[in-house]
mmCIF file with all atom_site columns, C-alpha atoms in Angstrom:
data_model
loop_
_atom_site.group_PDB
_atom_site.id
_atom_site.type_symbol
_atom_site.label_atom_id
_atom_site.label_alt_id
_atom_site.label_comp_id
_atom_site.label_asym_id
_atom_site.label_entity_id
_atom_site.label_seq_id
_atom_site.pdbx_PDB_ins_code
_atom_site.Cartn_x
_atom_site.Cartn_y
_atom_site.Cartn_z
_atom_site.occupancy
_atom_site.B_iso_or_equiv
_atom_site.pdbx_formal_charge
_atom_site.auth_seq_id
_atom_site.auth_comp_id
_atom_site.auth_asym_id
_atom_site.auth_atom_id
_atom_site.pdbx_PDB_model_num
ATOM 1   C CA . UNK L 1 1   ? -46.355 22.920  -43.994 1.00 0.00 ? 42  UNK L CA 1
ATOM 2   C CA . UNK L 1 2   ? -46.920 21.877  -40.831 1.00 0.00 ? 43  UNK L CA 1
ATOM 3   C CA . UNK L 1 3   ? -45.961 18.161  -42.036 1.00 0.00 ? 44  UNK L CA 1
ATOM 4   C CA . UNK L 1 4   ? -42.960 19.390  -43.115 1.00 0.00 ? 45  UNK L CA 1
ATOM 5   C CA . UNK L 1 5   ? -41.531 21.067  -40.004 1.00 0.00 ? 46  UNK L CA 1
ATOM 6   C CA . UNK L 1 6   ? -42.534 17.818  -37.806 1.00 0.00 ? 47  UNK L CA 1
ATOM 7   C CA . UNK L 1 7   ? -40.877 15.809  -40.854 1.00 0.00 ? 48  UNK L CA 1
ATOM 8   C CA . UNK L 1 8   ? -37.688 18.158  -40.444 1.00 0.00 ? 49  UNK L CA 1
ATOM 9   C CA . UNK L 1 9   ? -37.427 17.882  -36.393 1.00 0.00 ? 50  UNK L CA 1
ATOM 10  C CA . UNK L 1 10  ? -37.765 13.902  -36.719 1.00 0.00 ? 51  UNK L CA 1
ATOM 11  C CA . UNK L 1 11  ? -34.820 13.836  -39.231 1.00 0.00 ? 52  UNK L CA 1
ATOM 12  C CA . UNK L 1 12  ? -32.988 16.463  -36.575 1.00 0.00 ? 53  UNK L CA 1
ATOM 13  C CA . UNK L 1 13  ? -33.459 13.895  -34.146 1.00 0.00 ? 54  UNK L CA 1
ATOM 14  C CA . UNK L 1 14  ? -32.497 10.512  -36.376 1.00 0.00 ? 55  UNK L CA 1
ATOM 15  C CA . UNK L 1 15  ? -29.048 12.748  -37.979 1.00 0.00 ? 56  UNK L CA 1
ATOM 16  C CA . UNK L 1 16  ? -28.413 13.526  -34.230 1.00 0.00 ? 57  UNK L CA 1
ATOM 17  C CA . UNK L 1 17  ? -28.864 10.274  -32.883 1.00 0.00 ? 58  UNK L CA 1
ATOM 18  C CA . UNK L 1 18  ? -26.637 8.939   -35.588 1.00 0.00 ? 59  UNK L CA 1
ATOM 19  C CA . UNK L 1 19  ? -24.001 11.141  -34.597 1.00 0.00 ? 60  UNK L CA 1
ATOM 20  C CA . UNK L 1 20  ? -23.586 9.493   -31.193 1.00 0.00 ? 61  UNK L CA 1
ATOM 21  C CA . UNK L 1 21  ? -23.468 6.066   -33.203 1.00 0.00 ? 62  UNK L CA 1
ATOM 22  C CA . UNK L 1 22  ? -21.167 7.341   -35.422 1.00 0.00 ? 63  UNK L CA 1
ATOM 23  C CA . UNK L 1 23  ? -18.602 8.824   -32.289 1.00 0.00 ? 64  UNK L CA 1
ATOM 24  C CA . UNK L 1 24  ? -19.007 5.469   -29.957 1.00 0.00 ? 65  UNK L CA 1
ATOM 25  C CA . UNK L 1 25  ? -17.379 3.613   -33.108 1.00 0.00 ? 66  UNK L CA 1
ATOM 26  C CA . UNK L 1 26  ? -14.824 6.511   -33.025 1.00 0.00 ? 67  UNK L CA 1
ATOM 27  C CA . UNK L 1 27  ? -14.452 5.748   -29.756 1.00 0.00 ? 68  UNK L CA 1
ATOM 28  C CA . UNK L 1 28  ? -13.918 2.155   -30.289 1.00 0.00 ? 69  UNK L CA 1
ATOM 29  C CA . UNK L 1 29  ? -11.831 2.329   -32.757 1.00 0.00 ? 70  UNK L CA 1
ATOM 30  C CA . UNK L 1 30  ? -9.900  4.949   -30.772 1.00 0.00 ? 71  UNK L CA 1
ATOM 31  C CA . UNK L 1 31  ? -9.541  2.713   -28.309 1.00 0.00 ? 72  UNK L CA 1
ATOM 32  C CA . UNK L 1 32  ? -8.022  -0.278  -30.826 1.00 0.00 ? 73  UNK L CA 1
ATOM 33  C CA . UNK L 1 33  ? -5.612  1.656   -31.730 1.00 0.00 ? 74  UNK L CA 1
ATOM 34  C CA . UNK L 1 34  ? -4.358  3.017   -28.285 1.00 0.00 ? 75  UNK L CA 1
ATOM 35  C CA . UNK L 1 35  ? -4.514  -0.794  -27.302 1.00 0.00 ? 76  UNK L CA 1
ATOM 36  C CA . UNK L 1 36  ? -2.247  -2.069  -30.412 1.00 0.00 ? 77  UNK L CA 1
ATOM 37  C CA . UNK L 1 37  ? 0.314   1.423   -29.762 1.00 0.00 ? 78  UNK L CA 1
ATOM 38  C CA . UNK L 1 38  ? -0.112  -0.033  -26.521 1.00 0.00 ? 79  UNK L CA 1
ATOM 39  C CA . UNK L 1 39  ? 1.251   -3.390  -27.390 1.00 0.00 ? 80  UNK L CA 1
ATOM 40  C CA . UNK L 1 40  ? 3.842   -2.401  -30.350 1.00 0.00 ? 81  UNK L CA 1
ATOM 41  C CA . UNK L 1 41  ? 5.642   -0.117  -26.925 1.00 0.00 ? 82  UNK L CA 1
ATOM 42  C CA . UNK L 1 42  ? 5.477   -3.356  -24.354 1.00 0.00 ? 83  UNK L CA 1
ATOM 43  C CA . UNK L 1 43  ? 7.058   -5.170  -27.380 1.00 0.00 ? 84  UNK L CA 1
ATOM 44  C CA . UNK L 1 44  ? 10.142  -2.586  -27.392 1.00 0.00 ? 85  UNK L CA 1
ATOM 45  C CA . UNK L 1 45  ? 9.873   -2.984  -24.014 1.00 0.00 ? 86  UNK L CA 1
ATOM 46  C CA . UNK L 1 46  ? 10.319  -6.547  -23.983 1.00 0.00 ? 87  UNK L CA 1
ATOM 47  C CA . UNK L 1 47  ? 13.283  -6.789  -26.784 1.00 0.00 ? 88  UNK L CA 1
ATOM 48  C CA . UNK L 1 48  ? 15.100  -3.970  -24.580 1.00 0.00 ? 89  UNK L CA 1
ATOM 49  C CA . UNK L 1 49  ? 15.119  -6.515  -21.807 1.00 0.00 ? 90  UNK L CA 1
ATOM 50  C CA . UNK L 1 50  ? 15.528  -9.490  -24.071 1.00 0.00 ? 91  UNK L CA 1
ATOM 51  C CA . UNK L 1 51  ? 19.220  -7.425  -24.669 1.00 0.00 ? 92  UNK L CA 1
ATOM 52  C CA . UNK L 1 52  ? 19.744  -6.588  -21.035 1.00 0.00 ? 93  UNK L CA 1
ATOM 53  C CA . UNK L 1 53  ? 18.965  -10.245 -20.154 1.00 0.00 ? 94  UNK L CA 1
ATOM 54  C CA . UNK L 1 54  ? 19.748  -12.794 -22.591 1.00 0.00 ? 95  UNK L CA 1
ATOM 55  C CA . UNK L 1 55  ? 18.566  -16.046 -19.999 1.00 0.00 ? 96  UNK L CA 1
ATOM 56  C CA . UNK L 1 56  ? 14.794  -14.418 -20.906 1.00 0.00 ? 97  UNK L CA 1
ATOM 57  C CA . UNK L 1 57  ? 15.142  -16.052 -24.640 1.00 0.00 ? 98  UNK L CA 1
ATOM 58  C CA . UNK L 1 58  ? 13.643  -19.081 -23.451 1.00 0.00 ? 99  UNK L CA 1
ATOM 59  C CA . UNK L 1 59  ? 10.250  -17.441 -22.656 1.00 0.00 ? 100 UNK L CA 1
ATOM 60  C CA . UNK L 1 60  ? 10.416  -14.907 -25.508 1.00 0.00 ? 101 UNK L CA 1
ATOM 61  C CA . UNK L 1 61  ? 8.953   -16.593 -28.457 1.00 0.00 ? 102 UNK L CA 1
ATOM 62  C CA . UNK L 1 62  ? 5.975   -17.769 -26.474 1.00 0.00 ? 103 UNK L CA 1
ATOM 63  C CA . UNK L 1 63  ? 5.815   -14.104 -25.556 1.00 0.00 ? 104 UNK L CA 1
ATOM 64  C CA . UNK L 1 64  ? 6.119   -13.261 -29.319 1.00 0.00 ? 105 UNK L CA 1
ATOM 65  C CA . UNK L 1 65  ? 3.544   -16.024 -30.435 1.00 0.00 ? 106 UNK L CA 1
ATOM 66  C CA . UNK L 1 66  ? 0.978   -14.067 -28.094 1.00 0.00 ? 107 UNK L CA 1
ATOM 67  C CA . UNK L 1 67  ? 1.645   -10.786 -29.375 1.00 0.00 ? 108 UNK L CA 1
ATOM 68  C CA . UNK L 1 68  ? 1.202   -11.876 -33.079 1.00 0.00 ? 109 UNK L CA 1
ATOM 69  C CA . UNK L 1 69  ? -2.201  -13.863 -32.016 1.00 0.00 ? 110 UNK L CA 1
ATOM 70  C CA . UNK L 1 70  ? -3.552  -10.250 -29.761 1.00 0.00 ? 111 UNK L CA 1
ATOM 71  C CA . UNK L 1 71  ? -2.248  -7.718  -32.421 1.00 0.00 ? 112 UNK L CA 1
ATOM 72  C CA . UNK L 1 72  ? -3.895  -9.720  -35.246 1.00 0.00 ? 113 UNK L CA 1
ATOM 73  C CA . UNK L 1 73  ? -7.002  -9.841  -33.273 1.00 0.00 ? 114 UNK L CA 1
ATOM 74  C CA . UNK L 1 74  ? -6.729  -6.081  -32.716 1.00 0.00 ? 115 UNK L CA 1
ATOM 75  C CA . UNK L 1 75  ? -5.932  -5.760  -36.210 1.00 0.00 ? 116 UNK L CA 1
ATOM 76  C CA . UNK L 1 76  ? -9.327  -7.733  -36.955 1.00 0.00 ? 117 UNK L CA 1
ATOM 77  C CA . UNK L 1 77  ? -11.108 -5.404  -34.830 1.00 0.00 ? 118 UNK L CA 1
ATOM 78  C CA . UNK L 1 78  ? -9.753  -2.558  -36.110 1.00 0.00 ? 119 UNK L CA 1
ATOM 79  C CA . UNK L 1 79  ? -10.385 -3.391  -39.984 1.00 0.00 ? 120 UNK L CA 1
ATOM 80  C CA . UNK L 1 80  ? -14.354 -4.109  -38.867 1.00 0.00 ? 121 UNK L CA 1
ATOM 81  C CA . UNK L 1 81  ? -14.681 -0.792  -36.693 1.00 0.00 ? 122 UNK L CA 1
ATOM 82  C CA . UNK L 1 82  ? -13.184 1.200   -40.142 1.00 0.00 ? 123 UNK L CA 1
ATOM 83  C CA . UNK L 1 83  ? -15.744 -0.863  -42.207 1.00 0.00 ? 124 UNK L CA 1
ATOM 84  C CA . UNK L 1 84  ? -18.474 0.011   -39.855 1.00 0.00 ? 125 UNK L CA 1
ATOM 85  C CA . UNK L 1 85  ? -17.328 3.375   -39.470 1.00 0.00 ? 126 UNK L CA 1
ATOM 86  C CA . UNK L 1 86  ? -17.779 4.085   -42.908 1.00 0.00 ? 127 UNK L CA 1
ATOM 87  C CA . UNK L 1 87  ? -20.927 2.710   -43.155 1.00 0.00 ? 128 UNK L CA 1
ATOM 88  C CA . UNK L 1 88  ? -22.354 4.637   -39.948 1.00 0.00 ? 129 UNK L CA 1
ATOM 89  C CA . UNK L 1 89  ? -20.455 8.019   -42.188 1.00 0.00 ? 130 UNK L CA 1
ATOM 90  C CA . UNK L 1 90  ? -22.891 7.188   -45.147 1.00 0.00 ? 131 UNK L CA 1
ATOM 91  C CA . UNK L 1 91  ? -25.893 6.787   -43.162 1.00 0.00 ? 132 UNK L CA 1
ATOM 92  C CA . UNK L 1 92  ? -25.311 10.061  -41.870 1.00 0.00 ? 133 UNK L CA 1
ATOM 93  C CA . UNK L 1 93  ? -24.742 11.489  -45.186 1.00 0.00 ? 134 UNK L CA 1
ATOM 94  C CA . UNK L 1 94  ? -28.188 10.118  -46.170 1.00 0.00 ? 135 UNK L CA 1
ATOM 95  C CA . UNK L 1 95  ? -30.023 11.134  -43.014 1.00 0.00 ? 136 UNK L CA 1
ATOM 96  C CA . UNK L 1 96  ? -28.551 14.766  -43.504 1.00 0.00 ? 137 UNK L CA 1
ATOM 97  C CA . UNK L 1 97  ? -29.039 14.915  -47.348 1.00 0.00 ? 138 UNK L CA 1
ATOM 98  C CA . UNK L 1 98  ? -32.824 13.702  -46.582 1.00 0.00 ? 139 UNK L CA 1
ATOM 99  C CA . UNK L 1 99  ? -33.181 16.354  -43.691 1.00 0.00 ? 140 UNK L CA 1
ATOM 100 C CA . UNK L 1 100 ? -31.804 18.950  -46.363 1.00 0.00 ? 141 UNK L CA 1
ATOM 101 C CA . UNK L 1 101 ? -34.377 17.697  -48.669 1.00 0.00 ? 142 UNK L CA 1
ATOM 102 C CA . UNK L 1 102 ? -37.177 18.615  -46.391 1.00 0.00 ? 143 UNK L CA 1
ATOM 103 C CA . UNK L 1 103 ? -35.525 22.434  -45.542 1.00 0.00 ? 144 UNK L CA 1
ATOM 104 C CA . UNK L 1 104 ? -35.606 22.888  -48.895 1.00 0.00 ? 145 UNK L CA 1
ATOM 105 C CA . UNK L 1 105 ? -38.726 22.218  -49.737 1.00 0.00 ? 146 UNK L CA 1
ATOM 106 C CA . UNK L 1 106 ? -40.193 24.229  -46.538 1.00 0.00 ? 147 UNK L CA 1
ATOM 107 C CA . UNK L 1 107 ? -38.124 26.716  -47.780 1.00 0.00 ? 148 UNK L CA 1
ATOM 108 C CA . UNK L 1 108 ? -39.604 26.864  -51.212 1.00 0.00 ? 149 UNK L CA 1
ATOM 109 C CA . UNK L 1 109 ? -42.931 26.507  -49.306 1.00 0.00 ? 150 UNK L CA 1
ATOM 110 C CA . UNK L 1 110 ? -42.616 29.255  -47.526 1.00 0.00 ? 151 UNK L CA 1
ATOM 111 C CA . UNK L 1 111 ? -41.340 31.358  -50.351 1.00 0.00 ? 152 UNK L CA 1
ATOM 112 C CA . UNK L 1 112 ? -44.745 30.387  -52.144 1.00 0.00 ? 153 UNK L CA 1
ATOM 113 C CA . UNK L 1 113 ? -46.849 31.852  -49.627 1.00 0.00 ? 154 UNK L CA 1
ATOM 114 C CA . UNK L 1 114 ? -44.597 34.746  -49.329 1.00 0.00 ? 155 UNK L CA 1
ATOM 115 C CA . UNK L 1 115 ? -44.831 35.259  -53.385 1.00 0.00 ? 156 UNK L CA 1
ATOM 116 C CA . UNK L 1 116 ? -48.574 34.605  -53.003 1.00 0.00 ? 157 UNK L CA 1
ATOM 117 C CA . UNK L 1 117 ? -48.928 37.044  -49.946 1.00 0.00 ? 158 UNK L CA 1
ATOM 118 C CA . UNK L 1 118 ? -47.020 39.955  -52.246 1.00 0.00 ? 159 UNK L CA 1
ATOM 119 C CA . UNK L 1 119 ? -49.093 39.098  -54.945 1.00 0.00 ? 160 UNK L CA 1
ATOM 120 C CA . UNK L 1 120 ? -52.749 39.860  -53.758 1.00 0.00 ? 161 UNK L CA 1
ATOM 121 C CA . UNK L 1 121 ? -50.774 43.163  -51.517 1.00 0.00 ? 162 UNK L CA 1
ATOM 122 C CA . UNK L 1 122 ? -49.764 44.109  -54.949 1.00 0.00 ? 163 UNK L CA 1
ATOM 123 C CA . UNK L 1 123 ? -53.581 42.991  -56.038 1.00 0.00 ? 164 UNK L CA 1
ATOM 124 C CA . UNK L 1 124 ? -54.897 45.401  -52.924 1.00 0.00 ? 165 UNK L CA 1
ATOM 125 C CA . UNK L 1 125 ? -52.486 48.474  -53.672 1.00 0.00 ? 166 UNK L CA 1
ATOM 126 C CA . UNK L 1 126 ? -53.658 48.792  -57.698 1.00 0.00 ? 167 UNK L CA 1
ATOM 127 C CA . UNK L 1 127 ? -57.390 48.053  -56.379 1.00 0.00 ? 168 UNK L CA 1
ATOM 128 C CA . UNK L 1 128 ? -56.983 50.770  -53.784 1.00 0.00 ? 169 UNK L CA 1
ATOM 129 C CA . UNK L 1 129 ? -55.211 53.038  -56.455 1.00 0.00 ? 170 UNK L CA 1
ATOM 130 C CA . UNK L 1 130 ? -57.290 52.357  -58.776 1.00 0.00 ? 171 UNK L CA 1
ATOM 131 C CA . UNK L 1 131 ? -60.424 53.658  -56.831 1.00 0.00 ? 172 UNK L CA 1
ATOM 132 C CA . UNK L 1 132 ? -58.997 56.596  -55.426 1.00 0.00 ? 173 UNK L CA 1
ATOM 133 C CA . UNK L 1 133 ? -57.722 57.704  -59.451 1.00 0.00 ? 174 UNK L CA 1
ATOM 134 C CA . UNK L 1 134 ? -61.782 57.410  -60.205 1.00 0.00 ? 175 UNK L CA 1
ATOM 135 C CA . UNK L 1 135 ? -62.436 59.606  -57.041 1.00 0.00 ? 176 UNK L CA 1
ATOM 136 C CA . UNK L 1 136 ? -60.101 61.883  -58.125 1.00 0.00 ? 177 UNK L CA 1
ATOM 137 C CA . UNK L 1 137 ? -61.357 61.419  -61.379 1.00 0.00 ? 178 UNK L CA 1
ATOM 138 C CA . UNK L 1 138 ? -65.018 62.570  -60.288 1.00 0.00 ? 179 UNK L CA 1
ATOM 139 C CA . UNK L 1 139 ? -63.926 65.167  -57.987 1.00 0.00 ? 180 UNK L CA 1
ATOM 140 C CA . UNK L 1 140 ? -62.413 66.860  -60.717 1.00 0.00 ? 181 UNK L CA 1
ATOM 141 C CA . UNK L 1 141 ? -65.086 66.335  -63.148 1.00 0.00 ? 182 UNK L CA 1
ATOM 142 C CA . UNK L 1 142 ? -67.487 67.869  -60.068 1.00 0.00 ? 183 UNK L CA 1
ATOM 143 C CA . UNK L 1 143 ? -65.477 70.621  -59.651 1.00 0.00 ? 184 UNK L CA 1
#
């Protein structure tokens, strides 16, 4: 039993540490995706001037050119932080289903010994009845 509960606070700690993984890639990806909003609004931004100053055509497209070449990069970066994100999610499925695995079975354990300790209490009573019925028994016969 005693295996058990050490096995039980070791997967506590593992689920738990892979729950700060798992919210760092969050955060990551979080951050990807403020950085591309980020980008898709300086691109407005840009295309409002673009109208309020025609002369800045000349410089647009290379402007354009590096916004394609960051937001595909973001875009890159993104698509692996959801990949990895999903496979940090089903670790932590497995490290949860395996810690549930080992509260079960402490749990049935534990309900064992509890059967077990009812059993020879039920054992005891009927022993203890059982000898006070032949007192009884003999007192009366005495009497």
């Amino acid at each position: 039993m005693r295996n058990l509960e050490t096995l039980i606070k070791l997967q506590k700690t593992k689920v738990d540490e892979q729950r700060v993984v798992l919210a760092k890639i969050q955060k990551q990806l979080d951050d990807v995706i403020a950085t591309i909003f980020s980008i898709e609004e300086e691109k407005k931004m840009q295309e409002e001037l673009l109208h309020e100053m025609p002369d800045l055509s000349m410089t647009y497209g290379d402007y354009m050119e590096h916004f394609l070449e960051v937001k595909k990069q973001l875009e890159k970066q993104k698509d692996a932080l959801s990949y990895t994100m999903e496979l940090a999610r089903d670790q932590l499925a497995e490290l949860f289903e395996e810690q549930k695995r080992y509260e079960i079975s402490l749990q049935n354990k534990l309900d064992e010994i509890e059967q077990e300790r009812k059993r020879r209490e039920r054992l005891e009573l009927d022993e203890l009845g059982g000898i006070a019925h032949e007192r009884r028994k003999k007192q009366r016969k005495a009497s």
